[in-house]
Amino acid sequence: QYDETHKEDEKRLLTPLGREQAAMTGKRLGQMIRGVNEEFGPCKVKVVRVSNLARAKETADIIYDNMDLGNFDGEMVERADPDPLLNEGRPCHHIPGGKARPSVVERTDEHHPRIEEAFNKYFHRAPVPEMPPSATESK
């Protein structure tokens, strides 16, 4: 949770509850990375990524500090620099969408290219395989 009473990003910081939630998340992620028990062994996490928004950076700092990986025998978890491509925004229009205010359409159109760039940077999109002709198709 964060303070939504301000318009300026630098003032939209976590509330005490938001900081508590981030700390708990960090502790749990640290347990998962180290391995909870023999049945649930270590998770491979290579990097913590974060957007450039003030509350996201604050959250990531708290999570990272609470993962308690100082004595961890596994691979080090990197803390990446903030990436503005990951800033929040509306990625696409809702379909079916009904009527949308022009300002919503403009914001969506404005944010879509950046969000698509972030997706392409951090996720692998497998190519769509060609499907063999169906057995029901006539030859």
PDB file of C-alpha atoms in Angstrom:
ATOM      1  CA  GLN A   1       0.000   0.000   0.000  1.00  0.00           C
ATOM      2  CA  TYR A   2       1.169   3.506  -0.736  1.00  0.00           C
ATOM      3  CA  ASP A   3       0.127   7.102  -0.196  1.00  0.00           C
ATOM      4  CA  GLU A   4      -2.183   8.056  -3.047  1.00  0.00           C
ATOM      5  CA  THR A   5      -2.910  11.576  -1.816  1.00  0.00           C
ATOM      6  CA  HIS A   6      -0.087  13.125  -3.861  1.00  0.00           C
ATOM      7  CA  LYS A   7       0.322  13.552  -7.611  1.00  0.00           C
ATOM      8  CA  GLU A   8       4.132  13.732  -7.486  1.00  0.00           C
ATOM      9  CA  ASP A   9       5.770  10.310  -7.743  1.00  0.00           C
ATOM     10  CA  GLU A  10       8.480  11.096  -5.175  1.00  0.00           C
ATOM     11  CA  LYS A  11       5.762  11.692  -2.529  1.00  0.00           C
ATOM     12  CA  ARG A  12       3.786   8.511  -3.302  1.00  0.00           C
ATOM     13  CA  LEU A  13       5.682   6.307  -0.851  1.00  0.00           C
ATOM     14  CA  LEU A  14       4.686   3.207   1.047  1.00  0.00           C
ATOM     15  CA  THR A  15       2.457   3.400   4.103  1.00  0.00           C
ATOM     16  CA  PRO A  16       3.546   1.628   7.309  1.00  0.00           C
ATOM     17  CA  LEU A  17       1.369  -1.315   6.232  1.00  0.00           C
ATOM     18  CA  GLY A  18       2.971  -1.285   2.782  1.00  0.00           C
ATOM     19  CA  ARG A  19       6.451  -1.407   4.341  1.00  0.00           C
ATOM     20  CA  GLU A  20       5.362  -4.285   6.586  1.00  0.00           C
ATOM     21  CA  GLN A  21       3.926  -6.176   3.593  1.00  0.00           C
ATOM     22  CA  ALA A  22       7.156  -5.656   1.617  1.00  0.00           C
ATOM     23  CA  ALA A  23       9.266  -6.913   4.545  1.00  0.00           C
ATOM     24  CA  MET A  24       7.109 -10.033   4.879  1.00  0.00           C
ATOM     25  CA  THR A  25       7.351 -10.609   1.129  1.00  0.00           C
ATOM     26  CA  GLY A  26      11.149 -10.323   1.295  1.00  0.00           C
ATOM     27  CA  LYS A  27      11.347 -12.828   4.156  1.00  0.00           C
ATOM     28  CA  ARG A  28       9.166 -15.315   2.290  1.00  0.00           C
ATOM     29  CA  LEU A  29      11.092 -14.889  -0.974  1.00  0.00           C
ATOM     30  CA  GLY A  30      14.336 -15.428   0.940  1.00  0.00           C
ATOM     31  CA  GLN A  31      12.958 -18.688   2.356  1.00  0.00           C
ATOM     32  CA  MET A  32      11.940 -19.825  -1.117  1.00  0.00           C
ATOM     33  CA  ILE A  33      15.329 -18.917  -2.623  1.00  0.00           C
ATOM     34  CA  ARG A  34      17.186 -20.802   0.137  1.00  0.00           C
ATOM     35  CA  GLY A  35      14.717 -23.700   0.045  1.00  0.00           C
ATOM     36  CA  VAL A  36      11.925 -24.130   2.561  1.00  0.00           C
ATOM     37  CA  ASN A  37      12.665 -27.803   3.224  1.00  0.00           C
ATOM     38  CA  GLU A  38      13.846 -30.962   1.439  1.00  0.00           C
ATOM     39  CA  GLU A  39      10.566 -31.260  -0.450  1.00  0.00           C
ATOM     40  CA  PHE A  40      10.589 -27.627  -1.548  1.00  0.00           C
ATOM     41  CA  GLY A  41      14.204 -26.999  -2.455  1.00  0.00           C
ATOM     42  CA  PRO A  42      15.845 -23.758  -3.495  1.00  0.00           C
ATOM     43  CA  CYS A  43      14.308 -21.585  -6.201  1.00  0.00           C
ATOM     44  CA  LYS A  44      16.675 -20.148  -8.760  1.00  0.00           C
ATOM     45  CA  VAL A  45      16.312 -16.382  -8.716  1.00  0.00           C
ATOM     46  CA  LYS A  46      18.981 -14.454 -10.573  1.00  0.00           C
ATOM     47  CA  VAL A  47      17.878 -10.843 -10.331  1.00  0.00           C
ATOM     48  CA  VAL A  48      15.401  -8.510  -8.641  1.00  0.00           C
ATOM     49  CA  ARG A  49      14.029  -6.032 -11.186  1.00  0.00           C
ATOM     50  CA  VAL A  50      12.095  -2.874 -10.402  1.00  0.00           C
ATOM     51  CA  SER A  51      10.466   0.035 -12.184  1.00  0.00           C
ATOM     52  CA  ASN A  52      11.606   3.609 -11.691  1.00  0.00           C
ATOM     53  CA  LEU A  53       8.615   4.665  -9.569  1.00  0.00           C
ATOM     54  CA  ALA A  54       9.466   5.820  -6.033  1.00  0.00           C
ATOM     55  CA  ARG A  55       7.152   3.332  -4.299  1.00  0.00           C
ATOM     56  CA  ALA A  56       8.435   0.454  -6.450  1.00  0.00           C
ATOM     57  CA  LYS A  57      12.065   1.271  -5.635  1.00  0.00           C
ATOM     58  CA  GLU A  58      11.185   1.567  -1.938  1.00  0.00           C
ATOM     59  CA  THR A  59       9.369  -1.793  -2.080  1.00  0.00           C
ATOM     60  CA  ALA A  60      12.249  -3.506  -3.895  1.00  0.00           C
ATOM     61  CA  ASP A  61      14.782  -2.152  -1.385  1.00  0.00           C
ATOM     62  CA  ILE A  62      12.752  -3.484   1.540  1.00  0.00           C
ATOM     63  CA  ILE A  63      12.178  -6.857  -0.134  1.00  0.00           C
ATOM     64  CA  TYR A  64      15.849  -7.254  -1.056  1.00  0.00           C
ATOM     65  CA  ASP A  65      17.040  -6.242   2.435  1.00  0.00           C
ATOM     66  CA  ASN A  66      14.663  -8.750   4.058  1.00  0.00           C
ATOM     67  CA  MET A  67      15.548 -11.757   1.876  1.00  0.00           C
ATOM     68  CA  ASP A  68      18.461 -12.406   4.278  1.00  0.00           C
ATOM     69  CA  LEU A  69      20.729 -14.011   1.696  1.00  0.00           C
ATOM     70  CA  GLY A  70      24.008 -12.915   3.305  1.00  0.00           C
ATOM     71  CA  ASN A  71      25.020 -16.457   4.327  1.00  0.00           C
ATOM     72  CA  PHE A  72      23.307 -18.187   1.413  1.00  0.00           C
ATOM     73  CA  ASP A  73      25.484 -20.846  -0.259  1.00  0.00           C
ATOM     74  CA  GLY A  74      23.725 -20.538  -3.619  1.00  0.00           C
ATOM     75  CA  GLU A  75      24.204 -18.038  -6.412  1.00  0.00           C
ATOM     76  CA  MET A  76      24.024 -14.369  -5.501  1.00  0.00           C
ATOM     77  CA  VAL A  77      20.779 -12.589  -6.366  1.00  0.00           C
ATOM     78  CA  GLU A  78      21.549  -9.419  -8.315  1.00  0.00           C
ATOM     79  CA  ARG A  79      19.745  -6.142  -7.582  1.00  0.00           C
ATOM     80  CA  ALA A  80      19.205  -4.542 -11.010  1.00  0.00           C
ATOM     81  CA  ASP A  81      19.057  -0.795 -11.534  1.00  0.00           C
ATOM     82  CA  PRO A  82      15.517   0.617 -11.846  1.00  0.00           C
ATOM     83  CA  ASP A  83      14.128   0.396 -15.361  1.00  0.00           C
ATOM     84  CA  PRO A  84      11.567   3.029 -16.432  1.00  0.00           C
ATOM     85  CA  LEU A  85      10.277   0.592 -19.068  1.00  0.00           C
ATOM     86  CA  LEU A  86       8.696  -1.282 -16.139  1.00  0.00           C
ATOM     87  CA  ASN A  87       6.742   1.725 -14.868  1.00  0.00           C
ATOM     88  CA  GLU A  88       3.053   1.027 -14.574  1.00  0.00           C
ATOM     89  CA  GLY A  89       0.642   1.903 -17.317  1.00  0.00           C
ATOM     90  CA  ARG A  90      -2.288   0.547 -19.255  1.00  0.00           C
ATOM     91  CA  PRO A  91      -0.833  -2.022 -21.693  1.00  0.00           C
ATOM     92  CA  CYS A  92      -3.789  -2.369 -24.035  1.00  0.00           C
ATOM     93  CA  HIS A  93      -7.419  -1.525 -24.647  1.00  0.00           C
ATOM     94  CA  HIS A  94     -10.054  -3.683 -22.990  1.00  0.00           C
ATOM     95  CA  ILE A  95     -11.930  -5.834 -25.476  1.00  0.00           C
ATOM     96  CA  PRO A  96     -14.863  -5.902 -25.211  1.00  0.00           C
ATOM     97  CA  GLY A  97     -14.504  -2.526 -23.692  1.00  0.00           C
ATOM     98  CA  GLY A  98     -17.648  -0.539 -24.001  1.00  0.00           C
ATOM     99  CA  LYS A  99     -17.172   3.212 -23.990  1.00  0.00           C
ATOM    100  CA  ALA A 100     -13.892   4.621 -22.785  1.00  0.00           C
ATOM    101  CA  ARG A 101     -13.131   8.246 -22.048  1.00  0.00           C
ATOM    102  CA  PRO A 102     -10.817   9.827 -24.626  1.00  0.00           C
ATOM    103  CA  SER A 103      -8.191  10.397 -21.907  1.00  0.00           C
ATOM    104  CA  VAL A 104      -8.110   6.633 -21.144  1.00  0.00           C
ATOM    105  CA  VAL A 105      -7.690   5.837 -24.836  1.00  0.00           C
ATOM    106  CA  GLU A 106      -4.866   8.394 -25.124  1.00  0.00           C
ATOM    107  CA  ARG A 107      -3.043   7.056 -22.037  1.00  0.00           C
ATOM    108  CA  THR A 108      -3.361   3.503 -23.325  1.00  0.00           C
ATOM    109  CA  ASP A 109      -2.041   4.477 -26.737  1.00  0.00           C
ATOM    110  CA  GLU A 110       0.783   6.419 -25.055  1.00  0.00           C
ATOM    111  CA  HIS A 111       1.902   3.569 -22.728  1.00  0.00           C
ATOM    112  CA  HIS A 112       1.486   0.573 -25.029  1.00  0.00           C
ATOM    113  CA  PRO A 113       4.802   0.875 -26.968  1.00  0.00           C
ATOM    114  CA  ARG A 114       6.834   1.221 -23.741  1.00  0.00           C
ATOM    115  CA  ILE A 115       5.104  -1.735 -22.103  1.00  0.00           C
ATOM    116  CA  GLU A 116       5.555  -3.867 -25.212  1.00  0.00           C
ATOM    117  CA  GLU A 117       9.263  -2.920 -25.243  1.00  0.00           C
ATOM    118  CA  ALA A 118       9.586  -4.001 -21.592  1.00  0.00           C
ATOM    119  CA  PHE A 119       7.846  -7.291 -22.350  1.00  0.00           C
ATOM    120  CA  ASN A 120      10.174  -7.986 -25.272  1.00  0.00           C
ATOM    121  CA  LYS A 121      13.211  -7.076 -23.149  1.00  0.00           C
ATOM    122  CA  TYR A 122      12.409  -9.381 -20.231  1.00  0.00           C
ATOM    123  CA  PHE A 123      10.312 -12.226 -21.640  1.00  0.00           C
ATOM    124  CA  HIS A 124      10.899 -14.712 -24.403  1.00  0.00           C
ATOM    125  CA  ARG A 125       7.987 -15.004 -26.775  1.00  0.00           C
ATOM    126  CA  ALA A 126       8.247 -18.323 -28.570  1.00  0.00           C
ATOM    127  CA  PRO A 127       7.439 -18.273 -32.266  1.00  0.00           C
ATOM    128  CA  VAL A 128       4.073 -19.684 -33.248  1.00  0.00           C
ATOM    129  CA  PRO A 129       4.700 -23.070 -34.840  1.00  0.00           C
ATOM    130  CA  GLU A 130       3.226 -23.808 -38.214  1.00  0.00           C
ATOM    131  CA  MET A 131       0.391 -26.274 -37.873  1.00  0.00           C
ATOM    132  CA  PRO A 132       0.310 -29.255 -40.194  1.00  0.00           C
ATOM    133  CA  PRO A 133      -2.752 -29.479 -42.420  1.00  0.00           C
ATOM    134  CA  SER A 134      -5.666 -30.958 -40.530  1.00  0.00           C
ATOM    135  CA  ALA A 135      -6.762 -34.512 -41.309  1.00  0.00           C
ATOM    136  CA  THR A 136     -10.237 -33.125 -41.941  1.00  0.00           C
ATOM    137  CA  GLU A 137      -9.052 -30.759 -44.662  1.00  0.00           C
ATOM    138  CA  SER A 138      -9.596 -31.964 -48.172  1.00  0.00           C
ATOM    139  CA  LYS A 139      -6.539 -32.554 -50.322  1.00  0.00           C
TER     140      LYS A 139
END
